[in-house]
PDB file of C-alpha atoms in Angstrom:
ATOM      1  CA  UNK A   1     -30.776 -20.799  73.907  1.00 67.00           C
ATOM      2  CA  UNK A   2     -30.780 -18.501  70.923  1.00 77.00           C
ATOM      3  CA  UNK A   3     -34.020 -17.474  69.363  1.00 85.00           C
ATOM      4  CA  UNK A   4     -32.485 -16.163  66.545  1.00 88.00           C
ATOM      5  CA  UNK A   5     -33.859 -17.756  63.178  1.00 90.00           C
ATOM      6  CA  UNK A   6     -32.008 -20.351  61.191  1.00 92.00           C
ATOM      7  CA  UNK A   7     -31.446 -19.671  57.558  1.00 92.00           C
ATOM      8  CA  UNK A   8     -32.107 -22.703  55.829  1.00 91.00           C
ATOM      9  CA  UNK A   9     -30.229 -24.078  52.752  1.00 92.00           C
ATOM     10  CA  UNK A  10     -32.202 -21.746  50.441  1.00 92.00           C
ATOM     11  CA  UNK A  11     -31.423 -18.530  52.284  1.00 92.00           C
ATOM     12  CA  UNK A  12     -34.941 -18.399  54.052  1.00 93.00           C
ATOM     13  CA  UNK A  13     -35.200 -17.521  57.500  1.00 93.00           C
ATOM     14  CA  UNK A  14     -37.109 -20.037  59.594  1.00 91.00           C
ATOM     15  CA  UNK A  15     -37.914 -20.267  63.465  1.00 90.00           C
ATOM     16  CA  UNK A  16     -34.901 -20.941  65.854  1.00 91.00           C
ATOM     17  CA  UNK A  17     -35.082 -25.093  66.530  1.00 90.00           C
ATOM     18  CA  UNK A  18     -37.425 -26.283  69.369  1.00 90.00           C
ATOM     19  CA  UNK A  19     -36.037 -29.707  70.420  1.00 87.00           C
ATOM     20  CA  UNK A  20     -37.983 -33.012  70.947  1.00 90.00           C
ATOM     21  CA  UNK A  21     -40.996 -31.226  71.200  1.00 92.00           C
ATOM     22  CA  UNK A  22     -44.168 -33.042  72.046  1.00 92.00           C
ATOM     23  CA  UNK A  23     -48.056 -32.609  72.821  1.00 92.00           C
ATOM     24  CA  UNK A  24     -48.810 -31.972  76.442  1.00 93.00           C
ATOM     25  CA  UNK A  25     -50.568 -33.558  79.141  1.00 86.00           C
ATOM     26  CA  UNK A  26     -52.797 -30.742  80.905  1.00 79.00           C
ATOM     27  CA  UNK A  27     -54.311 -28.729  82.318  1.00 89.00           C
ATOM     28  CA  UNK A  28     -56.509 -31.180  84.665  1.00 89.00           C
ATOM     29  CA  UNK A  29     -58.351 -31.132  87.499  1.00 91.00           C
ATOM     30  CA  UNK A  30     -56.625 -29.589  90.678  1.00 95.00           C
ATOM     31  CA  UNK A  31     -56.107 -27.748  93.695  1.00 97.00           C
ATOM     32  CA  UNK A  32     -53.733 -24.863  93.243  1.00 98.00           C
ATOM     33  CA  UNK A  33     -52.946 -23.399  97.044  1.00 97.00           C
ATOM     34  CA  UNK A  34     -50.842 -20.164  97.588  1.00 97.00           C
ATOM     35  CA  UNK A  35     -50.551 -18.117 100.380  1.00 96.00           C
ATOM     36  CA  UNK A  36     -53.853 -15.962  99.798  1.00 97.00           C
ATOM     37  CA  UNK A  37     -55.882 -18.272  98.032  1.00 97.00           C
ATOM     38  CA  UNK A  38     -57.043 -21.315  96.705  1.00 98.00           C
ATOM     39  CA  UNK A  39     -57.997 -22.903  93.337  1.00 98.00           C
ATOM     40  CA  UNK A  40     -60.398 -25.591  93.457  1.00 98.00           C
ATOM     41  CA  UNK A  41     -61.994 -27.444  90.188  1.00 98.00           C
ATOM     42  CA  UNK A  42     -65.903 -26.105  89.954  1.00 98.00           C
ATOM     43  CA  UNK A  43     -68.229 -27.943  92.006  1.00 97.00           C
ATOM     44  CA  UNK A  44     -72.277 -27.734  92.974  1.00 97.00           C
ATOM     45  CA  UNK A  45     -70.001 -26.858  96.572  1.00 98.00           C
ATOM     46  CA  UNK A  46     -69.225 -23.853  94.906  1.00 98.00           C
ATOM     47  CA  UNK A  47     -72.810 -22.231  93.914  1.00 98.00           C
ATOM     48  CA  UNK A  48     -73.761 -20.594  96.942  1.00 98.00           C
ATOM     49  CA  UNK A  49     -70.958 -18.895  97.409  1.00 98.00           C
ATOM     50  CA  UNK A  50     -70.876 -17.815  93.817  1.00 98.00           C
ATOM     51  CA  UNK A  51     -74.384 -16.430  93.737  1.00 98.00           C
ATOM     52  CA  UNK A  52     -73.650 -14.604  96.746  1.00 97.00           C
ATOM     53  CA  UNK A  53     -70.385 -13.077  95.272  1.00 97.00           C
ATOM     54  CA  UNK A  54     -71.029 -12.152  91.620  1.00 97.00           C
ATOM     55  CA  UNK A  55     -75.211 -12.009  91.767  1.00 96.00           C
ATOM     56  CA  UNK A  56     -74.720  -8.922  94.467  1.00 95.00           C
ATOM     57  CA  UNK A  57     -76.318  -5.820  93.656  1.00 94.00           C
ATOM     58  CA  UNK A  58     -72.586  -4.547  94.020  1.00 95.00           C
ATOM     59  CA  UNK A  59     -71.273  -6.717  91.365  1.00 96.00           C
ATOM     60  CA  UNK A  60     -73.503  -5.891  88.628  1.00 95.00           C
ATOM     61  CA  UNK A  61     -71.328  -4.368  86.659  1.00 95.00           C
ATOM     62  CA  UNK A  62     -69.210  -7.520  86.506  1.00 96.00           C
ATOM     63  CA  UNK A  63     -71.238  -8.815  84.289  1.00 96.00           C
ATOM     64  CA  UNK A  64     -70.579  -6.075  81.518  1.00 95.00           C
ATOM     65  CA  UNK A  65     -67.853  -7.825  79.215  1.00 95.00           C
ATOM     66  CA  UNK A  66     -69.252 -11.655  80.582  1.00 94.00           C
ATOM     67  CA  UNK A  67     -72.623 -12.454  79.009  1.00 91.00           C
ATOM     68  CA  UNK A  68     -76.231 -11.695  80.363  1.00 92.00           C
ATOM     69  CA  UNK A  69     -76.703 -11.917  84.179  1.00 95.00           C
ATOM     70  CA  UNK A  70     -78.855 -14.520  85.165  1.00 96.00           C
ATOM     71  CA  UNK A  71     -82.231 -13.622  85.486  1.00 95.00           C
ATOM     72  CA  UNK A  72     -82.890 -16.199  88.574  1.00 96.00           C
ATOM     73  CA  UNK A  73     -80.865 -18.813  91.214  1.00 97.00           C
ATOM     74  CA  UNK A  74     -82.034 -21.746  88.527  1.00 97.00           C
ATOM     75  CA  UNK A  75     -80.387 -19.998  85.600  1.00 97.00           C
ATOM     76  CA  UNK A  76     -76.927 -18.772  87.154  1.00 97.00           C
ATOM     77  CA  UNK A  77     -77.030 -22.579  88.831  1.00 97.00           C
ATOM     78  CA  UNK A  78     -77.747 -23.933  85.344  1.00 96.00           C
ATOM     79  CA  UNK A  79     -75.268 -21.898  83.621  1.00 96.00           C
ATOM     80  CA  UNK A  80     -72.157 -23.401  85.958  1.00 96.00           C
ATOM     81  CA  UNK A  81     -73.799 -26.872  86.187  1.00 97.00           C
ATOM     82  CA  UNK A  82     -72.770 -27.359  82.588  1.00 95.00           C
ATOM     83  CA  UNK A  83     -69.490 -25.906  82.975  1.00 95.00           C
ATOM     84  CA  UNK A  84     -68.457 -28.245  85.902  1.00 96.00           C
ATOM     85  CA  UNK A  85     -67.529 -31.129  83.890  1.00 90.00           C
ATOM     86  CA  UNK A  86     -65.920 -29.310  80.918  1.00 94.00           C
ATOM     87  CA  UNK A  87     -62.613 -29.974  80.128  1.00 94.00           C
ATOM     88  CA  UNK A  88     -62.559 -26.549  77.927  1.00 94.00           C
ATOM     89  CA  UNK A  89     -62.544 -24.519  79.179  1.00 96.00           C
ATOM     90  CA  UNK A  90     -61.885 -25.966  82.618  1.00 97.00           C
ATOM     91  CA  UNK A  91     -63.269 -24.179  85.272  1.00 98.00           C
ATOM     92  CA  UNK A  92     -62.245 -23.071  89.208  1.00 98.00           C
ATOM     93  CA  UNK A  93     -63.228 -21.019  92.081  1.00 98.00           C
ATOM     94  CA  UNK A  94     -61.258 -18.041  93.819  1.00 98.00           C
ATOM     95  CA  UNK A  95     -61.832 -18.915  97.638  1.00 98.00           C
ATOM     96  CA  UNK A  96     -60.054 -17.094 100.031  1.00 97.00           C
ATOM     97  CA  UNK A  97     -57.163 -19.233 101.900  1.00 96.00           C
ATOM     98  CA  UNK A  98     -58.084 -17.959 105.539  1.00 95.00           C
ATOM     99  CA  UNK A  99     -61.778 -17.788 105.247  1.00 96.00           C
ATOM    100  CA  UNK A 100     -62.974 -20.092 102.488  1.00 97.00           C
ATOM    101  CA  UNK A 101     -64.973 -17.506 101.358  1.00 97.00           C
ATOM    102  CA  UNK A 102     -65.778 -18.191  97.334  1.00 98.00           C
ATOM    103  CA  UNK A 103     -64.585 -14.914  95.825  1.00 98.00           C
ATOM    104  CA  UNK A 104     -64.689 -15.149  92.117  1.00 98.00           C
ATOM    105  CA  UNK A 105     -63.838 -17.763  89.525  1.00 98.00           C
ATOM    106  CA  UNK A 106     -60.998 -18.442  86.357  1.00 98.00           C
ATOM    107  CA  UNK A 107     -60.710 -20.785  83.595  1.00 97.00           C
ATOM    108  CA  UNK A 108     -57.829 -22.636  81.471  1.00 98.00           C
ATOM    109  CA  UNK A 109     -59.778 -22.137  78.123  1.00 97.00           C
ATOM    110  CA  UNK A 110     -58.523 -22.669  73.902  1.00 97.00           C
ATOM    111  CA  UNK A 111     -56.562 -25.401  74.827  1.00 97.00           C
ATOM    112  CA  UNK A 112     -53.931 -26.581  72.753  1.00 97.00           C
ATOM    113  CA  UNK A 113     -51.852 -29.035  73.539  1.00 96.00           C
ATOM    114  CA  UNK A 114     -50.221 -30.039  70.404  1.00 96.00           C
ATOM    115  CA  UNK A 115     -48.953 -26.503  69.926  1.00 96.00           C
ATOM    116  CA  UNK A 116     -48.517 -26.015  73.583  1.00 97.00           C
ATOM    117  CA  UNK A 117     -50.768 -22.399  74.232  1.00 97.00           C
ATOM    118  CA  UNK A 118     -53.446 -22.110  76.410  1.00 98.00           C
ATOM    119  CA  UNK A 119     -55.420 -18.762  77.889  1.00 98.00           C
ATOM    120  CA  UNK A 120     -56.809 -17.589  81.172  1.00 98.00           C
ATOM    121  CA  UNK A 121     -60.311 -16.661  80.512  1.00 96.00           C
ATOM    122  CA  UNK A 122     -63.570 -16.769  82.122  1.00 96.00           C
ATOM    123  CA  UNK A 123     -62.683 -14.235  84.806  1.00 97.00           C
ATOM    124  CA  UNK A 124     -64.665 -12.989  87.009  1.00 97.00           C
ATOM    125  CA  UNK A 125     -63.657 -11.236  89.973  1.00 97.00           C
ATOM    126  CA  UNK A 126     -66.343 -10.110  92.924  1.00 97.00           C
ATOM    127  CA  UNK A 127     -65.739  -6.695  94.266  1.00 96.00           C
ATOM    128  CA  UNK A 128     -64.193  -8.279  97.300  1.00 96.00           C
ATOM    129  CA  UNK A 129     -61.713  -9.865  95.153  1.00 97.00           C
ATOM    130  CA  UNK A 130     -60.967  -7.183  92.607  1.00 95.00           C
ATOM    131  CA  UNK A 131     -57.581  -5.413  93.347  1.00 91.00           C
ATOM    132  CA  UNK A 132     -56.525  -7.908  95.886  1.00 94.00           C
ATOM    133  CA  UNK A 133     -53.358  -9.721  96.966  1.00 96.00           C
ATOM    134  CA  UNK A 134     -55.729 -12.857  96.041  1.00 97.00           C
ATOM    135  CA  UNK A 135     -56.722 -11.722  93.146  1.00 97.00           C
ATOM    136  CA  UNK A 136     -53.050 -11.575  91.836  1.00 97.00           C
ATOM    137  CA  UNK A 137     -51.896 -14.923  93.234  1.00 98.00           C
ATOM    138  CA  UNK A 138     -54.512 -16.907  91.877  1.00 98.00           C
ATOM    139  CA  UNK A 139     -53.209 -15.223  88.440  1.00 98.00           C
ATOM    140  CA  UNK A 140     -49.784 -16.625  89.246  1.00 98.00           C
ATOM    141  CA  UNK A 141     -50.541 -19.994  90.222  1.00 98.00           C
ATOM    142  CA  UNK A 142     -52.380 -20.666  87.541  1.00 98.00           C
ATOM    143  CA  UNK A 143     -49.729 -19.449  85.369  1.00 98.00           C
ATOM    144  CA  UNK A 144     -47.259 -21.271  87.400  1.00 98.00           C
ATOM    145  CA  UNK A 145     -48.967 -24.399  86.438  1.00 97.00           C
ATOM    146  CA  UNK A 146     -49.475 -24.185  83.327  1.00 97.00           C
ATOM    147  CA  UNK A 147     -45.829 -23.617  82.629  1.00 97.00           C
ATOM    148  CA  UNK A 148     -44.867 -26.372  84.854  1.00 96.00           C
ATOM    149  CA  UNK A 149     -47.384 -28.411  82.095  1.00 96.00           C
ATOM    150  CA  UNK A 150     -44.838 -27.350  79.798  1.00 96.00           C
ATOM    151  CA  UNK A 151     -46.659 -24.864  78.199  1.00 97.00           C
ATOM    152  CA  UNK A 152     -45.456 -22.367  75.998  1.00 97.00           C
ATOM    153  CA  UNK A 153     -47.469 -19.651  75.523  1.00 98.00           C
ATOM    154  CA  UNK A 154     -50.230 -18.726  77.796  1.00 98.00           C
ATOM    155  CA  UNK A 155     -52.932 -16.170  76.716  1.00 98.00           C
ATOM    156  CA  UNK A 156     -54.786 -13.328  77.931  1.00 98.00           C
ATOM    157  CA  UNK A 157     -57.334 -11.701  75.900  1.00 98.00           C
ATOM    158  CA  UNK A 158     -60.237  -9.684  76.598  1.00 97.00           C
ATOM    159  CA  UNK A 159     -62.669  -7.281  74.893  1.00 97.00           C
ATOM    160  CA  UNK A 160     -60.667  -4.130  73.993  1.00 97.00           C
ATOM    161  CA  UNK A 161     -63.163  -1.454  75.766  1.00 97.00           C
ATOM    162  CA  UNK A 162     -62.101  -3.560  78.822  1.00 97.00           C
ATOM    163  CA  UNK A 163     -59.769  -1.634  80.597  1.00 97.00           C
ATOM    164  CA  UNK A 164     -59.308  -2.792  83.934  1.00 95.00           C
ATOM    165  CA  UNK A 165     -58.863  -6.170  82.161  1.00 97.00           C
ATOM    166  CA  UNK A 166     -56.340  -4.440  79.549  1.00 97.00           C
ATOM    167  CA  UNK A 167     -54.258  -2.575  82.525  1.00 95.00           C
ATOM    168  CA  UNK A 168     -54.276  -5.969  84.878  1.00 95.00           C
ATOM    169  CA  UNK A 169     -52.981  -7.990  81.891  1.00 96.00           C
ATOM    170  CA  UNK A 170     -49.867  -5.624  81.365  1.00 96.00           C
ATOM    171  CA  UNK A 171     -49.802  -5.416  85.048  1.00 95.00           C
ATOM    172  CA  UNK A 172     -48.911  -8.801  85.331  1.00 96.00           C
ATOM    173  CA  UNK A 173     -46.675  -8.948  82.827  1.00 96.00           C
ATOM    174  CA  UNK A 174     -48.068 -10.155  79.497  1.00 97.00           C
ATOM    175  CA  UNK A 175     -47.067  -8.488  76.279  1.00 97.00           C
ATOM    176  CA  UNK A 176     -49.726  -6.527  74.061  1.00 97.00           C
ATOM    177  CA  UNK A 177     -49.966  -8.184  70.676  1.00 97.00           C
ATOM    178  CA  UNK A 178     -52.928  -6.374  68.894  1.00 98.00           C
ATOM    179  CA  UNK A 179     -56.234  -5.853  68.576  1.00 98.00           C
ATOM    180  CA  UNK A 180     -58.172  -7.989  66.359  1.00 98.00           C
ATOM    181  CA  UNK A 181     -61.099  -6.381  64.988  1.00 98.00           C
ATOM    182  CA  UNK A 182     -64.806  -6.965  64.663  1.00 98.00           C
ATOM    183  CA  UNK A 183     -63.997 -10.356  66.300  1.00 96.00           C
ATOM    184  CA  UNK A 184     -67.751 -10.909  66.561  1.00 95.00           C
ATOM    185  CA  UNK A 185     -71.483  -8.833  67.546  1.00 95.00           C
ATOM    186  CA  UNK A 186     -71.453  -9.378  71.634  1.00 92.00           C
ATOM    187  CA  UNK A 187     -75.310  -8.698  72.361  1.00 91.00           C
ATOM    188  CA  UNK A 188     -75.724  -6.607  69.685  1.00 93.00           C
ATOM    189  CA  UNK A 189     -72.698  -4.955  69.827  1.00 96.00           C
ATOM    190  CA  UNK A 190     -69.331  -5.030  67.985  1.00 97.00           C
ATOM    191  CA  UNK A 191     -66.473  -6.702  70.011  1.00 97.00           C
ATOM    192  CA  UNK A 192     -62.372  -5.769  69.291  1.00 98.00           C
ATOM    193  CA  UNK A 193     -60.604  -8.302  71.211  1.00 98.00           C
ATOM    194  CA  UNK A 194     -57.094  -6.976  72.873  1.00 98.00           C
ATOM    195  CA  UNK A 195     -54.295 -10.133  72.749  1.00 98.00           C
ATOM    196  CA  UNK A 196     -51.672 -10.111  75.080  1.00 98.00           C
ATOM    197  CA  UNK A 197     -49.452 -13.568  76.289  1.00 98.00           C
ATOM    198  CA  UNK A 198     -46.506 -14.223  78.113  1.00 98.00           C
ATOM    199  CA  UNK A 199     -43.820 -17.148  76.654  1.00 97.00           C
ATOM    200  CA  UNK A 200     -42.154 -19.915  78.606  1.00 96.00           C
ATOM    201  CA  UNK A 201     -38.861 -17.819  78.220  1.00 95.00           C
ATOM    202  CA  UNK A 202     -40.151 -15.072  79.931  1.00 96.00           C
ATOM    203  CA  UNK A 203     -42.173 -16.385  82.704  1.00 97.00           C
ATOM    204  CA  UNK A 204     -39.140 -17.099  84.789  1.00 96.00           C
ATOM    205  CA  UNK A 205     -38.583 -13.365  84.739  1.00 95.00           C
ATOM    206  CA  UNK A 206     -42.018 -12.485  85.471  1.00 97.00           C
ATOM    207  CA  UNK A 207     -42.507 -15.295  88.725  1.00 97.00           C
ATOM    208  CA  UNK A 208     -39.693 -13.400  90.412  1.00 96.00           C
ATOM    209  CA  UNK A 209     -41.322 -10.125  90.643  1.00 95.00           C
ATOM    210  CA  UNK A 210     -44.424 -11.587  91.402  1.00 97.00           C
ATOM    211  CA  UNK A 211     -43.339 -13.982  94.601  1.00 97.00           C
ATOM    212  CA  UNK A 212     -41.367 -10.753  95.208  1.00 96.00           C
ATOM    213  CA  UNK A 213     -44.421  -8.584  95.091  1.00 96.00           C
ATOM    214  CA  UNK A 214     -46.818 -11.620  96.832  1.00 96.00           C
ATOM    215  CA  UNK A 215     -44.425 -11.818  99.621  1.00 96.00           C
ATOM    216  CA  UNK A 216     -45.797 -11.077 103.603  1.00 94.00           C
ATOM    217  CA  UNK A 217     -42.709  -8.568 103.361  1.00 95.00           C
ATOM    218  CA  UNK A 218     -44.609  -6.584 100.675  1.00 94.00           C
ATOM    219  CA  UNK A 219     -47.000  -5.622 102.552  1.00 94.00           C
ATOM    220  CA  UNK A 220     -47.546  -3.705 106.012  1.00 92.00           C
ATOM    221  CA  UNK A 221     -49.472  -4.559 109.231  1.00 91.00           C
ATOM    222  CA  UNK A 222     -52.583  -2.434 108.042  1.00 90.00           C
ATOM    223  CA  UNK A 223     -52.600  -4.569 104.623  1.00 88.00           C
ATOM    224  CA  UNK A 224     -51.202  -1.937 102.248  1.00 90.00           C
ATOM    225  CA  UNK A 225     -48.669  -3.050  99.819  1.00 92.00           C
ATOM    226  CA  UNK A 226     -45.242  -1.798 100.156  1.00 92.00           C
ATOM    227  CA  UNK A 227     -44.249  -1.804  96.519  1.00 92.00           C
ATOM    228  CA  UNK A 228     -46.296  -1.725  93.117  1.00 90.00           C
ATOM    229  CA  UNK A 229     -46.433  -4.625  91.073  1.00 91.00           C
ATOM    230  CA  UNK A 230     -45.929  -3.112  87.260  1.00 82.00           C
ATOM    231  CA  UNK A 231     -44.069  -5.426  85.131  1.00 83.00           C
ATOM    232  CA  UNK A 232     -45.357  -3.159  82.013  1.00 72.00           C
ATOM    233  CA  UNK A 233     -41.948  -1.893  81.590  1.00 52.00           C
ATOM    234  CA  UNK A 234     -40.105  -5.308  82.138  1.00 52.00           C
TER     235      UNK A 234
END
């Protein structure tokens, strides 16, 4: 399909036709299994793991781009209690496929489903789950999803002085779009937020060097990968 622009009757340039387009059902509720991991809506099931994950004295410095760190059990238990019934942004936990292990969790967030975009948001990855094989798949099934929702444009944005969040986004293939600045005071402090997305176009593209890269092939008996995943210059 051409995205070239049509030049209407006045000699204006417009966007190239999207046919019988309509608002989409989605995202909702679900299990999303891969190899590696799972995806499972939030649940009270998922606390303890959770607080044992992110509330480590190792995994302090996750907090950094998030919000405050719960001061107690009550307040970090508070905090997800409200989110596990939102429906934006809609909320899951990381667990590890073999183990069960909660590792982390991700959200579907800025959901639009009239325009058909929606981000990945609300990461947060323990140190056990930060530059993992699970780390990437769970990126990829949720993507996988949301494109199979019909999506098209899927979001990844993150506070510009963020940049292990900045190199995992180009990483995995989204685009950089910008910076937009002074985007709001973050604890007292000013926030530039980095855009970056990938479009339904591209993600077919971008799901073949993943499964490539996810493959058992990829990587060797010790756990090592094979290959690098960089789809930067895709």
């Amino acid at each position: 399909m051409s995205r070239d622009p049509v030049i209407n009757p006045f000699g204006q340039a417009i966007g190239y036709p999207v046919a019988n387009w309509q608002a989409l059902s989605g995202p909702e509720h679900m299990v999303m299994t891969g190899r590696y991991c799972r995806l499972e809506p939030l649940s009270g099931a998922h606390f303890d793991g959770l607080w044992q994950c992110l509330m480590s004295d190792e995994a302090q410095d996750t907090w950094t781009y998030l919000m405050d760190r719960p001061a107690s059990r009550a307040e970090f238990d508070a905090w997800l209690s409200k989110r596990v019934d939102s429906s934006d942004p809609l909320f899951f936990a990381i667990l590890d496929q073999q183990t069960g292990a909660v590792l982390g969790q991700a959200s579907y967030l800025r959901i639009d489903r009239k325009e058909g975009a929606v981000e990945v948001g609300w990461l947060h990855y323990s140190p056990a789950l930060q530059r993992s094989r699970i780390a990437t798949e769970a990126m990829y099934l949720m993507m996988k999803q949301a494109f199979a929702w019909g999506y098209r444009r899927y979001e990844w944005k993150c506070n510009s002085l963020n940049a292990p969040s900045c190199r995992a986004a180009v990483r995995l293939g989204f685009t950089f779009e910008g910076i937009h600045r002074q985007v709001r005071v973050d604890r007292g402090h000013n926030r530039d937020t980095a855009w970056y997305s990938i479009l339904d176009h591209e993600w077919p593209r971008i799901s073949v060097e993943l499964e490539r890269w996810l493959s058992p092939d990829n990587f060797a008996p010790d756990g090592q990968q094979r290959s690098r995943l960089d789809l930067s210059a895709a």
